[in-house]
Amino acid sequence: MKHYSNSKKKLYLILTTVGVILAGLILAFFIYVNNYYHTDTLAMRFLEGDSAISLTYEKDYLVLAPKEYILDTGVIFYPGGKVEYTAYAPLLSQLTKAGYTCIIPKMPFNLAVFDQDAATPIMADFPEIKHWYLGGHSLGGAMAASYASKHSEALDGLILLGAYSTQDLSQLPLKVLSIYGSEDKVLNKANYEEGKAFLPNDFTELCLEGGNHAYYGEYGEQAGDGHATITSEEQKRLTVEAILEFFH
């Protein structure tokens, strides 16, 4: 009987220890995901007053649609890791003014890794759009590339901003544009260079002189990033110019 009692105590101790560890891990996870980069509210207020575009907040994504000149081409953009999805609306609004409908998925916990297939239901929601480009920043770019590796037939092209592919796209009939800033200190340059082998031989690459990692979005400075020698507005302008040229 005493041996049985000791066994129960040991089991109770083990279960209690496991429970405490799991609770600690869950708490650490929620602290981690709730410490994210927020969209600059002034940038969004300015954008919401723009008469050339309309913003529609759906449950799982934000739509930026042209009010007049509308093309049959759309862009789905995966946000960077731990960055609020609306932070990329100012960048994409410049594409919208050129006639492109742009959609930004709201990722679970602000991490695209938890919903890398977000593009599929979005494309189904917009049957009038005949040509799709998928893009993403940082972690969002990596997840966009992963999606493209499995669904290239649904896409006209892939746009990577401060990102690289971990999946082999080299043999796929897919246009790829890769943009990074010369002062980007968040992007792992060694992995970026290795990732080029996963891209088609004719992919387009652009280094933005003076650009950093964060200035594609409107969420302030990013920890560990380099000091940009161009403004956030200039980095967005150059990025949009390259994307528009890539479309054609």
PDB file of C-alpha atoms in Angstrom:
ATOM      1  CA  MET A   1       0.000   0.000   0.000  1.00  0.00           C
ATOM      2  CA  LYS A   2       2.857   2.386   0.823  1.00  0.00           C
ATOM      3  CA  HIS A   3       4.516   1.610  -2.523  1.00  0.00           C
ATOM      4  CA  TYR A   4       1.217   2.393  -4.305  1.00  0.00           C
ATOM      5  CA  SER A   5       0.963   5.687  -2.452  1.00  0.00           C
ATOM      6  CA  ASN A   6       4.518   6.697  -3.447  1.00  0.00           C
ATOM      7  CA  SER A   7       3.760   5.872  -7.092  1.00  0.00           C
ATOM      8  CA  LYS A   8       0.715   8.138  -7.009  1.00  0.00           C
ATOM      9  CA  LYS A   9       2.791  10.949  -5.536  1.00  0.00           C
ATOM     10  CA  LYS A  10       5.431  10.554  -8.247  1.00  0.00           C
ATOM     11  CA  LEU A  11       2.771  10.558 -10.973  1.00  0.00           C
ATOM     12  CA  TYR A  12       1.160  13.641  -9.448  1.00  0.00           C
ATOM     13  CA  LEU A  13       4.533  15.390  -9.319  1.00  0.00           C
ATOM     14  CA  ILE A  14       5.280  14.528 -12.951  1.00  0.00           C
ATOM     15  CA  LEU A  15       1.857  15.703 -14.155  1.00  0.00           C
ATOM     16  CA  THR A  16       2.127  18.900 -12.138  1.00  0.00           C
ATOM     17  CA  THR A  17       5.574  19.630 -13.562  1.00  0.00           C
ATOM     18  CA  VAL A  18       4.393  19.007 -17.128  1.00  0.00           C
ATOM     19  CA  GLY A  19       1.365  21.219 -16.531  1.00  0.00           C
ATOM     20  CA  VAL A  20       3.507  24.065 -15.204  1.00  0.00           C
ATOM     21  CA  ILE A  21       5.890  23.794 -18.193  1.00  0.00           C
ATOM     22  CA  LEU A  22       3.007  23.792 -20.682  1.00  0.00           C
ATOM     23  CA  ALA A  23       1.368  26.758 -18.965  1.00  0.00           C
ATOM     24  CA  GLY A  24       4.678  28.612 -19.078  1.00  0.00           C
ATOM     25  CA  LEU A  25       5.118  27.874 -22.784  1.00  0.00           C
ATOM     26  CA  ILE A  26       1.584  29.023 -23.576  1.00  0.00           C
ATOM     27  CA  LEU A  27       2.095  32.213 -21.584  1.00  0.00           C
ATOM     28  CA  ALA A  28       5.427  32.869 -23.307  1.00  0.00           C
ATOM     29  CA  PHE A  29       3.802  32.339 -26.718  1.00  0.00           C
ATOM     30  CA  PHE A  30       1.008  34.822 -26.038  1.00  0.00           C
ATOM     31  CA  ILE A  31       3.465  37.380 -24.688  1.00  0.00           C
ATOM     32  CA  TYR A  32       5.563  36.914 -27.832  1.00  0.00           C
ATOM     33  CA  VAL A  33       2.723  37.260 -30.359  1.00  0.00           C
ATOM     34  CA  ASN A  34       1.119  40.197 -28.560  1.00  0.00           C
ATOM     35  CA  ASN A  35       4.346  42.176 -28.756  1.00  0.00           C
ATOM     36  CA  TYR A  36       4.055  43.191 -32.414  1.00  0.00           C
ATOM     37  CA  TYR A  37       4.565  46.208 -34.669  1.00  0.00           C
ATOM     38  CA  HIS A  38       1.480  48.389 -34.975  1.00  0.00           C
ATOM     39  CA  THR A  39       0.401  50.381 -38.014  1.00  0.00           C
ATOM     40  CA  ASP A  40       1.082  54.104 -37.912  1.00  0.00           C
ATOM     41  CA  THR A  41      -2.400  55.531 -37.261  1.00  0.00           C
ATOM     42  CA  LEU A  42      -1.655  58.840 -38.994  1.00  0.00           C
ATOM     43  CA  ALA A  43      -0.690  57.007 -42.192  1.00  0.00           C
ATOM     44  CA  MET A  44      -3.976  55.093 -42.176  1.00  0.00           C
ATOM     45  CA  ARG A  45      -6.057  58.215 -41.509  1.00  0.00           C
ATOM     46  CA  PHE A  46      -4.420  59.910 -44.472  1.00  0.00           C
ATOM     47  CA  LEU A  47      -5.082  56.847 -46.622  1.00  0.00           C
ATOM     48  CA  GLU A  48      -8.720  56.569 -45.560  1.00  0.00           C
ATOM     49  CA  GLY A  49      -9.278  60.089 -46.844  1.00  0.00           C
ATOM     50  CA  ASP A  50      -7.874  59.303 -50.296  1.00  0.00           C
ATOM     51  CA  SER A  51     -10.598  59.837 -52.901  1.00  0.00           C
ATOM     52  CA  ALA A  52      -8.927  57.593 -55.497  1.00  0.00           C
ATOM     53  CA  ILE A  53      -9.257  54.314 -53.594  1.00  0.00           C
ATOM     54  CA  SER A  54     -11.723  52.522 -51.360  1.00  0.00           C
ATOM     55  CA  LEU A  55     -10.800  50.509 -48.273  1.00  0.00           C
ATOM     56  CA  THR A  56     -12.997  47.579 -47.272  1.00  0.00           C
ATOM     57  CA  TYR A  57     -12.297  45.674 -44.074  1.00  0.00           C
ATOM     58  CA  GLU A  58     -13.520  42.110 -44.385  1.00  0.00           C
ATOM     59  CA  LYS A  59     -13.271  39.574 -41.576  1.00  0.00           C
ATOM     60  CA  ASP A  60     -10.000  38.066 -42.785  1.00  0.00           C
ATOM     61  CA  TYR A  61      -8.509  40.681 -45.090  1.00  0.00           C
ATOM     62  CA  LEU A  62      -8.334  44.313 -46.176  1.00  0.00           C
ATOM     63  CA  VAL A  63      -9.267  45.230 -49.752  1.00  0.00           C
ATOM     64  CA  LEU A  64      -7.837  48.281 -51.518  1.00  0.00           C
ATOM     65  CA  ALA A  65      -9.839  48.837 -54.690  1.00  0.00           C
ATOM     66  CA  PRO A  66      -9.569  51.532 -57.381  1.00  0.00           C
ATOM     67  CA  LYS A  67     -12.619  53.763 -57.604  1.00  0.00           C
ATOM     68  CA  GLU A  68     -12.323  54.381 -61.351  1.00  0.00           C
ATOM     69  CA  TYR A  69      -9.584  52.718 -63.418  1.00  0.00           C
ATOM     70  CA  ILE A  70      -9.917  48.990 -62.598  1.00  0.00           C
ATOM     71  CA  LEU A  71      -7.794  46.262 -64.193  1.00  0.00           C
ATOM     72  CA  ASP A  72      -8.470  42.521 -64.170  1.00  0.00           C
ATOM     73  CA  THR A  73      -5.264  41.979 -62.180  1.00  0.00           C
ATOM     74  CA  GLY A  74      -4.979  41.686 -58.411  1.00  0.00           C
ATOM     75  CA  VAL A  75      -2.233  41.533 -55.799  1.00  0.00           C
ATOM     76  CA  ILE A  76      -2.387  39.516 -52.580  1.00  0.00           C
ATOM     77  CA  PHE A  77       0.254  40.576 -50.090  1.00  0.00           C
ATOM     78  CA  TYR A  78       1.384  38.565 -47.044  1.00  0.00           C
ATOM     79  CA  PRO A  79       2.540  40.836 -44.167  1.00  0.00           C
ATOM     80  CA  GLY A  80       5.857  40.463 -42.389  1.00  0.00           C
ATOM     81  CA  GLY A  81       6.152  38.526 -39.155  1.00  0.00           C
ATOM     82  CA  LYS A  82       4.642  40.273 -36.116  1.00  0.00           C
ATOM     83  CA  VAL A  83       3.610  43.279 -38.219  1.00  0.00           C
ATOM     84  CA  GLU A  84      -0.005  44.478 -38.258  1.00  0.00           C
ATOM     85  CA  TYR A  85      -1.403  43.741 -41.707  1.00  0.00           C
ATOM     86  CA  THR A  86      -2.722  47.254 -42.354  1.00  0.00           C
ATOM     87  CA  ALA A  87       0.851  48.629 -42.183  1.00  0.00           C
ATOM     88  CA  TYR A  88       1.276  47.693 -45.861  1.00  0.00           C
ATOM     89  CA  ALA A  89      -1.795  49.572 -47.070  1.00  0.00           C
ATOM     90  CA  PRO A  90       0.161  52.794 -47.850  1.00  0.00           C
ATOM     91  CA  LEU A  91       2.566  50.867 -50.111  1.00  0.00           C
ATOM     92  CA  LEU A  92      -0.163  48.920 -51.887  1.00  0.00           C
ATOM     93  CA  SER A  93      -2.383  51.973 -52.259  1.00  0.00           C
ATOM     94  CA  GLN A  94       0.073  53.239 -54.866  1.00  0.00           C
ATOM     95  CA  LEU A  95      -0.516  50.079 -56.904  1.00  0.00           C
ATOM     96  CA  THR A  96      -4.260  50.500 -56.419  1.00  0.00           C
ATOM     97  CA  LYS A  97      -4.091  53.997 -57.922  1.00  0.00           C
ATOM     98  CA  ALA A  98      -2.619  52.369 -61.032  1.00  0.00           C
ATOM     99  CA  GLY A  99      -5.725  50.178 -61.331  1.00  0.00           C
ATOM    100  CA  TYR A 100      -4.729  47.066 -59.371  1.00  0.00           C
ATOM    101  CA  THR A 101      -6.945  45.605 -56.657  1.00  0.00           C
ATOM    102  CA  CYS A 102      -4.791  44.776 -53.635  1.00  0.00           C
ATOM    103  CA  ILE A 103      -5.704  42.495 -50.754  1.00  0.00           C
ATOM    104  CA  ILE A 104      -3.842  42.028 -47.468  1.00  0.00           C
ATOM    105  CA  PRO A 105      -4.763  38.955 -45.392  1.00  0.00           C
ATOM    106  CA  LYS A 106      -5.105  39.376 -41.636  1.00  0.00           C
ATOM    107  CA  MET A 107      -2.810  36.604 -40.420  1.00  0.00           C
ATOM    108  CA  PRO A 108      -3.389  34.668 -37.179  1.00  0.00           C
ATOM    109  CA  PHE A 109      -1.178  36.173 -34.461  1.00  0.00           C
ATOM    110  CA  ASN A 110       0.316  38.423 -37.195  1.00  0.00           C
ATOM    111  CA  LEU A 111       2.348  35.457 -38.448  1.00  0.00           C
ATOM    112  CA  ALA A 112       1.836  34.233 -42.017  1.00  0.00           C
ATOM    113  CA  VAL A 113       3.263  30.851 -41.074  1.00  0.00           C
ATOM    114  CA  PHE A 114      -0.112  30.043 -39.484  1.00  0.00           C
ATOM    115  CA  ASP A 115      -2.060  30.614 -42.729  1.00  0.00           C
ATOM    116  CA  GLN A 116       0.211  30.375 -45.745  1.00  0.00           C
ATOM    117  CA  ASP A 117      -2.772  29.242 -47.857  1.00  0.00           C
ATOM    118  CA  ALA A 118      -4.686  32.481 -47.206  1.00  0.00           C
ATOM    119  CA  ALA A 119      -4.517  33.335 -50.929  1.00  0.00           C
ATOM    120  CA  THR A 120      -6.803  30.463 -51.973  1.00  0.00           C
ATOM    121  CA  PRO A 121     -10.093  31.683 -50.425  1.00  0.00           C
ATOM    122  CA  ILE A 122      -9.269  35.279 -51.382  1.00  0.00           C
ATOM    123  CA  MET A 123      -8.936  34.380 -55.063  1.00  0.00           C
ATOM    124  CA  ALA A 124     -12.229  32.521 -54.857  1.00  0.00           C
ATOM    125  CA  ASP A 125     -13.880  35.669 -53.472  1.00  0.00           C
ATOM    126  CA  PHE A 126     -12.839  37.714 -56.532  1.00  0.00           C
ATOM    127  CA  PRO A 127     -13.767  35.706 -59.655  1.00  0.00           C
ATOM    128  CA  GLU A 128     -13.678  38.882 -61.769  1.00  0.00           C
ATOM    129  CA  ILE A 129      -9.906  39.095 -61.307  1.00  0.00           C
ATOM    130  CA  LYS A 130      -8.207  36.995 -63.996  1.00  0.00           C
ATOM    131  CA  HIS A 131      -4.549  37.532 -63.136  1.00  0.00           C
ATOM    132  CA  TRP A 132      -3.026  37.238 -59.683  1.00  0.00           C
ATOM    133  CA  TYR A 133       0.319  38.242 -58.246  1.00  0.00           C
ATOM    134  CA  LEU A 134       1.304  37.086 -54.775  1.00  0.00           C
ATOM    135  CA  GLY A 135       3.741  39.105 -52.704  1.00  0.00           C
ATOM    136  CA  GLY A 136       5.084  39.271 -49.203  1.00  0.00           C
ATOM    137  CA  HIS A 137       7.509  40.973 -46.876  1.00  0.00           C
ATOM    138  CA  SER A 138      10.087  39.110 -44.774  1.00  0.00           C
ATOM    139  CA  LEU A 139       8.391  36.028 -43.236  1.00  0.00           C
ATOM    140  CA  GLY A 140       5.343  36.851 -45.333  1.00  0.00           C
ATOM    141  CA  GLY A 141       7.494  36.628 -48.445  1.00  0.00           C
ATOM    142  CA  ALA A 142       8.835  33.232 -47.453  1.00  0.00           C
ATOM    143  CA  MET A 143       5.278  31.961 -46.884  1.00  0.00           C
ATOM    144  CA  ALA A 144       4.148  33.467 -50.193  1.00  0.00           C
ATOM    145  CA  ALA A 145       6.967  31.597 -51.925  1.00  0.00           C
ATOM    146  CA  SER A 146       5.930  28.401 -50.182  1.00  0.00           C
ATOM    147  CA  TYR A 147       2.369  28.882 -51.423  1.00  0.00           C
ATOM    148  CA  ALA A 148       3.607  29.627 -54.939  1.00  0.00           C
ATOM    149  CA  SER A 149       5.605  26.392 -54.985  1.00  0.00           C
ATOM    150  CA  LYS A 150       2.326  24.458 -54.708  1.00  0.00           C
ATOM    151  CA  HIS A 151      -0.047  26.760 -56.623  1.00  0.00           C
ATOM    152  CA  SER A 152       2.021  28.306 -59.414  1.00  0.00           C
ATOM    153  CA  GLU A 153      -0.751  27.610 -61.934  1.00  0.00           C
ATOM    154  CA  ALA A 154      -2.980  30.119 -60.131  1.00  0.00           C
ATOM    155  CA  LEU A 155      -0.381  32.899 -60.190  1.00  0.00           C
ATOM    156  CA  ASP A 156       1.182  35.175 -62.786  1.00  0.00           C
ATOM    157  CA  GLY A 157       4.072  36.124 -60.531  1.00  0.00           C
ATOM    158  CA  LEU A 158       5.674  36.362 -57.101  1.00  0.00           C
ATOM    159  CA  ILE A 159       7.007  39.497 -55.385  1.00  0.00           C
ATOM    160  CA  LEU A 160       9.507  39.187 -52.525  1.00  0.00           C
ATOM    161  CA  LEU A 161      10.356  42.217 -50.377  1.00  0.00           C
ATOM    162  CA  GLY A 162      13.258  41.677 -47.988  1.00  0.00           C
ATOM    163  CA  ALA A 163      12.598  37.953 -48.257  1.00  0.00           C
ATOM    164  CA  TYR A 164      13.803  34.720 -49.838  1.00  0.00           C
ATOM    165  CA  SER A 165      12.295  31.400 -50.819  1.00  0.00           C
ATOM    166  CA  THR A 166      12.970  28.188 -48.931  1.00  0.00           C
ATOM    167  CA  GLN A 167      11.111  26.171 -51.584  1.00  0.00           C
ATOM    168  CA  ASP A 168      12.367  25.310 -55.065  1.00  0.00           C
ATOM    169  CA  LEU A 169      10.633  27.486 -57.665  1.00  0.00           C
ATOM    170  CA  SER A 170      13.416  27.210 -60.253  1.00  0.00           C
ATOM    171  CA  GLN A 171      11.533  24.962 -62.675  1.00  0.00           C
ATOM    172  CA  LEU A 172       8.150  26.650 -62.411  1.00  0.00           C
ATOM    173  CA  PRO A 173       6.746  28.956 -65.130  1.00  0.00           C
ATOM    174  CA  LEU A 174       6.561  31.819 -62.644  1.00  0.00           C
ATOM    175  CA  LYS A 175       7.839  35.386 -62.864  1.00  0.00           C
ATOM    176  CA  VAL A 176       9.673  36.443 -59.704  1.00  0.00           C
ATOM    177  CA  LEU A 177      10.707  39.889 -58.493  1.00  0.00           C
ATOM    178  CA  SER A 178      13.037  40.148 -55.485  1.00  0.00           C
ATOM    179  CA  ILE A 179      13.680  43.532 -53.831  1.00  0.00           C
ATOM    180  CA  TYR A 180      15.865  44.263 -50.825  1.00  0.00           C
ATOM    181  CA  GLY A 181      17.453  47.321 -49.244  1.00  0.00           C
ATOM    182  CA  SER A 182      21.203  47.858 -49.063  1.00  0.00           C
ATOM    183  CA  GLU A 183      20.860  48.772 -45.372  1.00  0.00           C
ATOM    184  CA  ASP A 184      18.604  45.845 -44.466  1.00  0.00           C
ATOM    185  CA  LYS A 185      20.161  44.266 -41.378  1.00  0.00           C
ATOM    186  CA  VAL A 186      17.186  42.013 -40.550  1.00  0.00           C
ATOM    187  CA  LEU A 187      17.345  39.975 -43.749  1.00  0.00           C
ATOM    188  CA  ASN A 188      19.804  37.093 -43.433  1.00  0.00           C
ATOM    189  CA  LYS A 189      22.006  37.849 -46.430  1.00  0.00           C
ATOM    190  CA  ALA A 190      23.660  34.419 -46.459  1.00  0.00           C
ATOM    191  CA  ASN A 191      20.279  32.692 -46.615  1.00  0.00           C
ATOM    192  CA  TYR A 192      19.131  35.213 -49.195  1.00  0.00           C
ATOM    193  CA  GLU A 193      22.070  34.412 -51.470  1.00  0.00           C
ATOM    194  CA  GLU A 194      21.541  30.667 -51.034  1.00  0.00           C
ATOM    195  CA  GLY A 195      17.832  31.141 -51.752  1.00  0.00           C
ATOM    196  CA  LYS A 196      18.574  32.512 -55.214  1.00  0.00           C
ATOM    197  CA  ALA A 197      19.190  28.932 -56.346  1.00  0.00           C
ATOM    198  CA  PHE A 198      15.493  28.253 -55.665  1.00  0.00           C
ATOM    199  CA  LEU A 199      14.362  31.006 -58.038  1.00  0.00           C
ATOM    200  CA  PRO A 200      13.980  30.856 -61.833  1.00  0.00           C
ATOM    201  CA  ASN A 201      17.129  31.829 -63.738  1.00  0.00           C
ATOM    202  CA  ASP A 202      15.434  34.884 -65.208  1.00  0.00           C
ATOM    203  CA  PHE A 203      14.134  36.299 -61.914  1.00  0.00           C
ATOM    204  CA  THR A 204      14.385  40.052 -61.466  1.00  0.00           C
ATOM    205  CA  GLU A 205      16.459  41.411 -58.578  1.00  0.00           C
ATOM    206  CA  LEU A 206      16.644  44.974 -57.300  1.00  0.00           C
ATOM    207  CA  CYS A 207      18.769  46.376 -54.480  1.00  0.00           C
ATOM    208  CA  LEU A 208      17.361  49.648 -53.159  1.00  0.00           C
ATOM    209  CA  GLU A 209      20.374  51.763 -52.288  1.00  0.00           C
ATOM    210  CA  GLY A 210      19.808  53.246 -48.840  1.00  0.00           C
ATOM    211  CA  GLY A 211      16.717  51.168 -48.148  1.00  0.00           C
ATOM    212  CA  ASN A 212      16.221  49.080 -45.019  1.00  0.00           C
ATOM    213  CA  HIS A 213      13.934  46.252 -43.895  1.00  0.00           C
ATOM    214  CA  ALA A 214      11.038  48.145 -42.348  1.00  0.00           C
ATOM    215  CA  TYR A 215      10.283  50.904 -44.832  1.00  0.00           C
ATOM    216  CA  TYR A 216       7.985  48.842 -47.061  1.00  0.00           C
ATOM    217  CA  GLY A 217       5.415  49.262 -44.315  1.00  0.00           C
ATOM    218  CA  GLU A 218       4.275  51.999 -41.964  1.00  0.00           C
ATOM    219  CA  TYR A 219       5.078  50.565 -38.548  1.00  0.00           C
ATOM    220  CA  GLY A 220       8.102  52.516 -37.399  1.00  0.00           C
ATOM    221  CA  GLU A 221      11.652  51.310 -36.965  1.00  0.00           C
ATOM    222  CA  GLN A 222      12.350  47.592 -36.560  1.00  0.00           C
ATOM    223  CA  ALA A 223      14.669  46.133 -33.956  1.00  0.00           C
ATOM    224  CA  GLY A 224      18.038  45.142 -35.414  1.00  0.00           C
ATOM    225  CA  ASP A 225      17.442  46.946 -38.697  1.00  0.00           C
ATOM    226  CA  GLY A 226      19.964  49.161 -40.444  1.00  0.00           C
ATOM    227  CA  HIS A 227      19.734  52.933 -40.666  1.00  0.00           C
ATOM    228  CA  ALA A 228      18.089  53.884 -43.954  1.00  0.00           C
ATOM    229  CA  THR A 229      19.623  56.750 -45.918  1.00  0.00           C
ATOM    230  CA  ILE A 230      16.414  57.272 -47.916  1.00  0.00           C
ATOM    231  CA  THR A 231      12.980  58.081 -46.534  1.00  0.00           C
ATOM    232  CA  SER A 232      10.196  55.589 -46.044  1.00  0.00           C
ATOM    233  CA  GLU A 233       8.243  57.398 -48.782  1.00  0.00           C
ATOM    234  CA  GLU A 234      11.156  57.114 -51.205  1.00  0.00           C
ATOM    235  CA  GLN A 235      11.599  53.410 -50.518  1.00  0.00           C
ATOM    236  CA  LYS A 236       7.910  52.792 -51.175  1.00  0.00           C
ATOM    237  CA  ARG A 237       8.018  54.863 -54.370  1.00  0.00           C
ATOM    238  CA  LEU A 238      10.992  52.950 -55.745  1.00  0.00           C
ATOM    239  CA  THR A 239       9.410  49.630 -54.768  1.00  0.00           C
ATOM    240  CA  VAL A 240       6.137  50.471 -56.503  1.00  0.00           C
ATOM    241  CA  GLU A 241       7.968  51.627 -59.649  1.00  0.00           C
ATOM    242  CA  ALA A 242       9.808  48.289 -59.790  1.00  0.00           C
ATOM    243  CA  ILE A 243       6.590  46.308 -59.241  1.00  0.00           C
ATOM    244  CA  LEU A 244       4.722  48.215 -61.980  1.00  0.00           C
ATOM    245  CA  GLU A 245       7.582  47.579 -64.394  1.00  0.00           C
ATOM    246  CA  PHE A 246       7.564  43.911 -63.365  1.00  0.00           C
ATOM    247  CA  PHE A 247       3.858  43.679 -64.216  1.00  0.00           C
ATOM    248  CA  HIS A 248       4.569  44.737 -67.759  1.00  0.00           C
TER     249      HIS A 248
END
